[in-house]
Short mmCIF file of C-alpha atoms and ligand atoms in Angstrom, two decimals:
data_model
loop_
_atom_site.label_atom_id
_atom_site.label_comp_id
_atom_site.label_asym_id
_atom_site.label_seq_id
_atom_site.Cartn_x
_atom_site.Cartn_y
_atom_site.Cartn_z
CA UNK A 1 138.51 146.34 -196.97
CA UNK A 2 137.81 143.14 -195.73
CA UNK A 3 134.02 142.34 -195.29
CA UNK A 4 134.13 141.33 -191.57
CA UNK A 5 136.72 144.64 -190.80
CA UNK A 6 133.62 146.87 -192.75
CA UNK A 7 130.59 145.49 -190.82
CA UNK A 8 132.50 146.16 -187.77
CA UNK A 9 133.42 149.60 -188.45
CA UNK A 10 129.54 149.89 -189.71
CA UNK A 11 127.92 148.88 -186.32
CA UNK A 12 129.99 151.24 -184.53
CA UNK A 13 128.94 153.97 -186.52
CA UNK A 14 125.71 153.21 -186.29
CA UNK A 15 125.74 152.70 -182.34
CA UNK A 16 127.20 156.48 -182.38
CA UNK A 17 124.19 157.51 -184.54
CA UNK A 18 121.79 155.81 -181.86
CA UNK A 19 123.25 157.18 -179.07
CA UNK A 20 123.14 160.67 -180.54
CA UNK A 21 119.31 160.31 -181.48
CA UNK A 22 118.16 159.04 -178.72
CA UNK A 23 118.61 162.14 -176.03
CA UNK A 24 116.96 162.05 -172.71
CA UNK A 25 118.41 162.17 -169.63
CA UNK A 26 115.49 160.85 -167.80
CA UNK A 27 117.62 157.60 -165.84
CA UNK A 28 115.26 154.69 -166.68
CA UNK A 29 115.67 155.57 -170.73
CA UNK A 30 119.74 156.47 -170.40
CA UNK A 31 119.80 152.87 -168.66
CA UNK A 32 117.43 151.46 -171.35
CA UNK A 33 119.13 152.82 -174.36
CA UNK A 34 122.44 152.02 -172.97
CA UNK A 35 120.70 148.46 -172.65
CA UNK A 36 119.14 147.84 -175.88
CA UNK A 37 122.32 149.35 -177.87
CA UNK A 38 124.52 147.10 -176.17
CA UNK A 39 122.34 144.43 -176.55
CA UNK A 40 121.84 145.00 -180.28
CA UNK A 41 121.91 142.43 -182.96
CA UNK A 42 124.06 141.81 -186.25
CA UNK A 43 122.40 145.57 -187.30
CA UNK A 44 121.54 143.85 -190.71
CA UNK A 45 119.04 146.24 -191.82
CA UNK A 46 121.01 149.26 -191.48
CA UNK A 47 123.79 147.69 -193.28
CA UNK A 48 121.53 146.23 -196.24
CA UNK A 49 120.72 150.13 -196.45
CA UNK A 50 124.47 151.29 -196.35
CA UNK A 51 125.23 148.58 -199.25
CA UNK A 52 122.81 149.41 -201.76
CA UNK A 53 123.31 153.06 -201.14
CA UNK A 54 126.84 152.48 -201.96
CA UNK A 55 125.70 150.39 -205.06
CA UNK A 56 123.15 153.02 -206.49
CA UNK A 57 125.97 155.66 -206.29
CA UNK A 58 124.80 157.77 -203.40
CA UNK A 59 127.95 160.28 -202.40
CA UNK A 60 126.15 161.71 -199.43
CA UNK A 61 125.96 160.91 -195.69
CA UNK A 62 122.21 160.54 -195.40
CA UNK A 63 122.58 156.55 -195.07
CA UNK A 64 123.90 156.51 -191.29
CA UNK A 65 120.70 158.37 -190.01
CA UNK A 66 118.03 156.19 -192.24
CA UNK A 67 119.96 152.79 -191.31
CA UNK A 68 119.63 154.10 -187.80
CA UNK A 69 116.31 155.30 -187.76
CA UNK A 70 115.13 151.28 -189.28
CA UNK A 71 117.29 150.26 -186.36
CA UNK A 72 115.40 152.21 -184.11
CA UNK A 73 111.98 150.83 -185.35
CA UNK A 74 113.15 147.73 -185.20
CA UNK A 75 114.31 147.79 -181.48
CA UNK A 76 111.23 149.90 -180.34
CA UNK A 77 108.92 146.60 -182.42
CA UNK A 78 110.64 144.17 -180.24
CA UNK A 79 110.22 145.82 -177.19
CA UNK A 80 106.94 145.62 -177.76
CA UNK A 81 107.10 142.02 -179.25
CA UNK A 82 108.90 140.58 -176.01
CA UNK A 83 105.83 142.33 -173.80
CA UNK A 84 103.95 140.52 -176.08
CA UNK A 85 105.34 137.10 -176.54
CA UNK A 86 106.31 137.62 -172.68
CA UNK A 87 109.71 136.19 -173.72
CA UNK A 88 112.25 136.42 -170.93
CA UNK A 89 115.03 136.77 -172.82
CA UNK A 90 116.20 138.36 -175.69
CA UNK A 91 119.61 137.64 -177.78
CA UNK A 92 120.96 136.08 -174.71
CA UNK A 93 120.14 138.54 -171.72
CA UNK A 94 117.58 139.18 -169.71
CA UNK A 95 114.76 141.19 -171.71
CA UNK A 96 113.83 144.52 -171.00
CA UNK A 97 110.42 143.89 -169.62
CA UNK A 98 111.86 141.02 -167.53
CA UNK A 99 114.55 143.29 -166.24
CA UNK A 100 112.66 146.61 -165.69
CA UNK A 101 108.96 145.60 -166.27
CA UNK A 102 106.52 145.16 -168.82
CA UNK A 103 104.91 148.39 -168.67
CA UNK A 104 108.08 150.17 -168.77
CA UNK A 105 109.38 147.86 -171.89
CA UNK A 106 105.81 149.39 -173.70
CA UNK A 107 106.50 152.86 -172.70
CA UNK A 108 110.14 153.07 -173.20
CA UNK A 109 109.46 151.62 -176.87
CA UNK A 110 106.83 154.39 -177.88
CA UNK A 111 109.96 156.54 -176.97
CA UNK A 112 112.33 154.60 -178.82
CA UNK A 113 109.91 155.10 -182.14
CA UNK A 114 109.22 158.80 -181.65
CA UNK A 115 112.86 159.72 -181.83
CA UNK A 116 113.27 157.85 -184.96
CA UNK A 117 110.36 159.58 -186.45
CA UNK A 118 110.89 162.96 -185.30
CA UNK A 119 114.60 162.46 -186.33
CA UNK A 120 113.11 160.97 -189.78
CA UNK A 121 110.91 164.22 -190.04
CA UNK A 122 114.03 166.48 -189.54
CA UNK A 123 115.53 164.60 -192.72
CA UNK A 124 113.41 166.28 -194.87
CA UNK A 125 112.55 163.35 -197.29
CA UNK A 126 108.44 162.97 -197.37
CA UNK A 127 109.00 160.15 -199.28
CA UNK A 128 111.23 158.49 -196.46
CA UNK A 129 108.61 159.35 -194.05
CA UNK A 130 105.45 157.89 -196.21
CA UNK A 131 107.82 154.35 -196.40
CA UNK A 132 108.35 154.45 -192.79
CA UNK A 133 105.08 154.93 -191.13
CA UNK A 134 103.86 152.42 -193.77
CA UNK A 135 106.16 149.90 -191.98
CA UNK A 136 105.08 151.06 -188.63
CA UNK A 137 101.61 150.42 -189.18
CA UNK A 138 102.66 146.94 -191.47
CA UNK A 139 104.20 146.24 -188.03
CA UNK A 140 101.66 146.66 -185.95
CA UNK A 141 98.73 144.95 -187.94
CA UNK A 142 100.70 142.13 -188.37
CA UNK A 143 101.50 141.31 -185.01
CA UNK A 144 97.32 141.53 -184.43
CA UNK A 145 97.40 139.38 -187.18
CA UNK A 146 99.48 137.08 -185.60
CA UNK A 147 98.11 137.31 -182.04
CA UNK A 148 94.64 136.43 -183.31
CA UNK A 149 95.79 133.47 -185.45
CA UNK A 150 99.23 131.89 -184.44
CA UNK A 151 97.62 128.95 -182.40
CA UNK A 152 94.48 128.91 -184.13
CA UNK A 153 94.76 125.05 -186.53
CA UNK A 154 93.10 126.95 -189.14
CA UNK A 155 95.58 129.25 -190.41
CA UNK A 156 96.74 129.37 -194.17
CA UNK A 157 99.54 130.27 -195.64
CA UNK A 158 97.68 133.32 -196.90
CA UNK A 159 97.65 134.85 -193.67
CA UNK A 160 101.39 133.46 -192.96
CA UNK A 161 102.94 135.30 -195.52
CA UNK A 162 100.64 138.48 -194.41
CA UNK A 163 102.41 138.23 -190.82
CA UNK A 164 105.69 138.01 -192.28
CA UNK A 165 105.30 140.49 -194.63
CA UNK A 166 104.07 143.15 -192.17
CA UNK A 167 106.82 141.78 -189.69
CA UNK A 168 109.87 141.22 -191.02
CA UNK A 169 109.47 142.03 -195.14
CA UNK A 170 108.19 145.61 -194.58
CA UNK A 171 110.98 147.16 -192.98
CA UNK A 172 113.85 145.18 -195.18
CA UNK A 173 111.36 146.57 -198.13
CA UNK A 174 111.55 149.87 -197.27
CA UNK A 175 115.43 150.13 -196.52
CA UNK A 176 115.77 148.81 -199.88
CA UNK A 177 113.50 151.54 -201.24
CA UNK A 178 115.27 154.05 -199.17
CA UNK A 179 118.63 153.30 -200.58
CA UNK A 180 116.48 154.19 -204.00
CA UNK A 181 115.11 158.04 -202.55
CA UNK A 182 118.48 158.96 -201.40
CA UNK A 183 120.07 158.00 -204.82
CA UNK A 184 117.54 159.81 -206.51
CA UNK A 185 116.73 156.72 -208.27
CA UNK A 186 114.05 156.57 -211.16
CA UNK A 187 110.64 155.19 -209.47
CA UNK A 188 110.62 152.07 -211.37
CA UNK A 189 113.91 151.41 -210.06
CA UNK A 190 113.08 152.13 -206.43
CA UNK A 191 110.11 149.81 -206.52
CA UNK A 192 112.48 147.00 -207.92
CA UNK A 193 114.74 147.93 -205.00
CA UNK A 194 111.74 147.69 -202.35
CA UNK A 195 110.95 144.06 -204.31
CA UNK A 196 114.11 142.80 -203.74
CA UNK A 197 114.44 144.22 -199.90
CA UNK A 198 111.00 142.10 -199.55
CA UNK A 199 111.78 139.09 -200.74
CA UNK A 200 115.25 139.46 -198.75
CA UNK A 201 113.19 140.01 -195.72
CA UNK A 202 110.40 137.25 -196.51
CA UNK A 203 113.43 134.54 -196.93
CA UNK A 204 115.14 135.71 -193.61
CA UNK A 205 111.83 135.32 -191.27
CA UNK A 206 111.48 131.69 -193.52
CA UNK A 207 114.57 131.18 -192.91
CA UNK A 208 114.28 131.18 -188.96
CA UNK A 209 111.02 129.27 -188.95
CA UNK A 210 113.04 126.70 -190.76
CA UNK A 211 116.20 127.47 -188.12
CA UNK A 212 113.78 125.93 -185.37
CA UNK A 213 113.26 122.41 -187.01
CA UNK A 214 116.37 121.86 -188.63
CA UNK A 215 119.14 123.53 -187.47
CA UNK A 216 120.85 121.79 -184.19
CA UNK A 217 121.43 124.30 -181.50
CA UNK A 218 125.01 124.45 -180.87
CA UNK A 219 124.98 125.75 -184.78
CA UNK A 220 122.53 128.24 -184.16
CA UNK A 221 122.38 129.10 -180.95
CA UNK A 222 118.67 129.03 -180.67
CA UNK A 223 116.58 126.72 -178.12
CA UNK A 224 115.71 124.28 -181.19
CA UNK A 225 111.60 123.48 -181.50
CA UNK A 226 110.81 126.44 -179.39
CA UNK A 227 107.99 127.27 -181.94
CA UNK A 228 106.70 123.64 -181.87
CA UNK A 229 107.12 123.57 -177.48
CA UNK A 230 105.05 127.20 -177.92
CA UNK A 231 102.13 125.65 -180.39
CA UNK A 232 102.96 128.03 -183.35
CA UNK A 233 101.93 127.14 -186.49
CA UNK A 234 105.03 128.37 -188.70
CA UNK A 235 106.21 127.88 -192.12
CA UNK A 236 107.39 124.42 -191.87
CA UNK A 237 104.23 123.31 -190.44
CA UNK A 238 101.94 124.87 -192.84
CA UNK A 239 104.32 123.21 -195.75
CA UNK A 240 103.46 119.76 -193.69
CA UNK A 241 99.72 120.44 -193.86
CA UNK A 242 99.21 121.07 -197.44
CA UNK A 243 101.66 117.70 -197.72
CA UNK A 244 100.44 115.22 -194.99
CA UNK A 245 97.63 113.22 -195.68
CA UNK A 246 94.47 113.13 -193.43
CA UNK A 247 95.65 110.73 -190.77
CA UNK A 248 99.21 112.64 -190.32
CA UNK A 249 97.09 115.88 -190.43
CA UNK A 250 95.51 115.08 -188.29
CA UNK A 251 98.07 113.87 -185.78
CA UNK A 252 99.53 117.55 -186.16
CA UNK A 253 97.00 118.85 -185.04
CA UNK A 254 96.54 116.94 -181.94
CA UNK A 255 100.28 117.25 -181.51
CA UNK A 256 99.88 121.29 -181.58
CA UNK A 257 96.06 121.35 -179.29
CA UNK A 258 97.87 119.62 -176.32
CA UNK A 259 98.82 122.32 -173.52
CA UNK A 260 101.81 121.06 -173.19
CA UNK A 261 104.40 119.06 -175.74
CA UNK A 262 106.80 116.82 -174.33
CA UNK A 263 110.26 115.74 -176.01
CA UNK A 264 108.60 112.74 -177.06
CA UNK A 265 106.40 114.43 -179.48
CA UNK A 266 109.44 116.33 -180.62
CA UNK A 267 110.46 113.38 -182.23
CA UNK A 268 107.22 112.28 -183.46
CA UNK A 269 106.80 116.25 -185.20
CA UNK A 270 110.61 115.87 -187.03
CA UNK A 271 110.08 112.46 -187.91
CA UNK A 272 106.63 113.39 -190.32
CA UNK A 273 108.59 116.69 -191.46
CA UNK A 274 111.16 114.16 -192.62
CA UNK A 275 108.82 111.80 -194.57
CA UNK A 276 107.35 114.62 -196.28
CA UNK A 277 110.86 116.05 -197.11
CA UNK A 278 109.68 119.33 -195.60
CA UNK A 279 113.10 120.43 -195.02
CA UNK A 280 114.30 119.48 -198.90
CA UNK A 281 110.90 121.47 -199.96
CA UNK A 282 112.20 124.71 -197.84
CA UNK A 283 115.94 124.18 -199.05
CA UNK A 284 114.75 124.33 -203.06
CA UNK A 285 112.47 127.40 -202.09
CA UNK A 286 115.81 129.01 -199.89
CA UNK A 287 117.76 128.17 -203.43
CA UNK A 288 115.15 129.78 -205.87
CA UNK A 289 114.69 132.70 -203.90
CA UNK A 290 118.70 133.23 -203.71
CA UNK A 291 118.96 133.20 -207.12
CA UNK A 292 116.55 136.13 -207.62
CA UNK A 293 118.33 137.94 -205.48
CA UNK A 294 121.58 137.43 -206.74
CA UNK A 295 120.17 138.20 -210.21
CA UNK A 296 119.41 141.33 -209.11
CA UNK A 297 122.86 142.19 -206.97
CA UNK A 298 124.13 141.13 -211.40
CA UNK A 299 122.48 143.90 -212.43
CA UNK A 300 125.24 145.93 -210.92
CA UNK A 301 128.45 146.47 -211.75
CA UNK A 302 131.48 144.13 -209.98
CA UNK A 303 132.47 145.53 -206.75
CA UNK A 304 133.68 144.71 -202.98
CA UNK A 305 129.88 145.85 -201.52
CA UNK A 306 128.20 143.40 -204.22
CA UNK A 307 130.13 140.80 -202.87
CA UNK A 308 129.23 141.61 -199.35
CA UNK A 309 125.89 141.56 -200.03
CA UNK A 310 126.21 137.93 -202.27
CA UNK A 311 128.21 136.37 -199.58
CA UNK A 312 125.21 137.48 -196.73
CA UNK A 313 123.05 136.29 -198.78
CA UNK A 314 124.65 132.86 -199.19
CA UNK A 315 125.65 132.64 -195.41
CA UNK A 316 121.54 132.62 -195.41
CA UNK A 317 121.11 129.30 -196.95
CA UNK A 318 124.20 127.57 -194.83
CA UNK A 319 122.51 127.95 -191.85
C1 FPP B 401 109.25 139.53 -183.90
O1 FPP B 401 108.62 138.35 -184.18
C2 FPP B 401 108.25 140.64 -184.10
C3 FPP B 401 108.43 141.76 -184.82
C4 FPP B 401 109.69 142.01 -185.55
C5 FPP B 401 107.34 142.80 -184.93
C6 FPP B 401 106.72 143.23 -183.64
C7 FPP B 401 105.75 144.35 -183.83
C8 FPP B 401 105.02 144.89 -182.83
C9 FPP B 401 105.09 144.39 -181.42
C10 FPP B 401 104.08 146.01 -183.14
C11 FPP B 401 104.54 147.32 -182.53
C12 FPP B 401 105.45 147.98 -183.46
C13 FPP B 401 106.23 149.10 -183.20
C14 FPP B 401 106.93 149.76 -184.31
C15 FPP B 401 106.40 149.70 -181.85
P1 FPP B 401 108.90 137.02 -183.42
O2 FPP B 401 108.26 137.08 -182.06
O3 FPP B 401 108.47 135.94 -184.31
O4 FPP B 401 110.47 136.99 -183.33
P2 FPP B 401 111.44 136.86 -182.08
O5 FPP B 401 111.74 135.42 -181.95
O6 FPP B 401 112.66 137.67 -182.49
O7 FPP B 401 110.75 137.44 -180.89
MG1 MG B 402 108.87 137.40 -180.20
#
């Protein structure tokens, strides 16, 4: 089957699972589910899940509700990351606190999470629940994390990679491991599965930290230096601080303590990511980190779902 034809018929079974798990007929969360499936994304997580339960073996049906219930977590987090963030908008449309209001983004998102868990609990897999809550709370501190230190000049990478671990590297981690408990897979081999769904994870949030700075926006279809115009201090910046010497140091800085940036200081922020070859830095870091994974995808026999997952995994460093 041809990769494109597979992820297609994947989302749309996942969307079924969704819709079945999430039952209430209260008319704010029918209009809210409807919302956030429709809006959904590219589904990657469940899908990572599907693949390497189809790599480790796994005959049984189990992957459709565990790809949906880290689908579920995932939309509930970033209903609660838009109240947050206060974004307006979210892949494109109106978010859902802009559209129905913050407090009923919050509340609708505890929802959201306690039918994934109390589907998760029905499961019958203690070990699926233990890597799950673990990713709820990773969630959760990280975004403190982040709220208490994402404009402060004096974050490290130390606390950086703690953000994205607990934000983006958890869940990808536990899908990975998840793939392993269904399998029945040996426990040395499900913690080299959760590795590997980490380090996916930690390379896709680096990945769109570099996405902001490098990539133009007709390619991505992201506002380009939103993180800069918003004073974060992301991956690309932090790589330009260890780098920059104390005059250019310092002139980040005052670039990211002004209230506002203008387009003007756009320029001046590319132009010293440029002379530090910040961009060639994150490209050889993209490139290592591929080849671990694909070193790992090797230790599997040949097949269509190993390509899948090698040719995702490339389409990561094109970007
Ligand atoms: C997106 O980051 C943020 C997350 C994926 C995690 C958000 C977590 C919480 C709000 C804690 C609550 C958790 C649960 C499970 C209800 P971003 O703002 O950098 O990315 P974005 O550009 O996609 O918004
Ligand atoms: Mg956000």
């Amino acid at each position: 089957m041809k990769a494109s034809v597979l992820k297609d018929s994947l989302v749309r079974k996942f969307d079924k699972k969704l819709e079945a798990i999430i039952r209430e007929d209260l008319k704010i969360l029918v209009e809210i589910k409807s919302y956030t499936i429709r809006s959904g994304g590219k589904r990657i997580r469940p899908i990572l899940h599907y693949c390497l339960c189809q790599l480790l073996g796994y005959q049984g049906k189990r992957w459709l509700d565990v790809g949906a219930i880290a689908e579920l977590i995932h939309a509930a987090s970033l209903l609660h990351d838009d109240v947050v963030d206060e974004a307006e908008t979210r892949r494109g449309l109106q978010s859902v606190g802009s559209k129905f209001g913050n407090k009923t983004a919050i509340l609708a998102g505890d929802y959201l999470l306690a039918c994934g868990i109390d589907h998760l609990n029905g499961l019958g897999y203690p070990s699926l629940m233990d890597l799950f809550t673990q990713v709820i709370k990773d969630l959760s501190v990280s975004e403190l994390i982040q709220m208490e230190w994402e404009k402060n000049p004096k974050i490290t990478l130390e606390i950086y990679n703690r953000v994205v671990y607990g934000k983006t590297a958890s869940l990808f981690g536990a899908v990975a491991s998840a793939a392993g408990v269904l399998a029945e897979s040996s426990d040395k081999d499900r913690k080299k599965l959760g590795q590997f769904g980490v380090e996916l994870g930690s390379f896709f949030q680096k990945k769109d930290d570099a996405i902001d700075y490098f990539s133009p926006a007709s390619k991505s279809g992201k506002v380009p230096l939103k993180d800069f115009h918003n004073g974060l201090y992301t991956y690309p910046i932090l790589l330009l601080l260890e780098k920059a010497d104390k005059n250019d140091k310092k002139l980040v800085h005052s670039l990211f303590e002004k209230t506002e940036r203008s387009p003007g200081d756009g320029v001046v922020i590319l132009s010293l990511l440029s002379r530090y070859q910040i961009r060639e830095q994150m490209d050889a870091e993209f490139r290592r980190i591929a080849e671990n994974l694909m070193k790992f995808l090797n230790s599997f026999p040949e097949s269509s779902i190993r390509s899948l997952l090698k040719e995702q995994i490339l389409k990561l460093l094109e970007e």
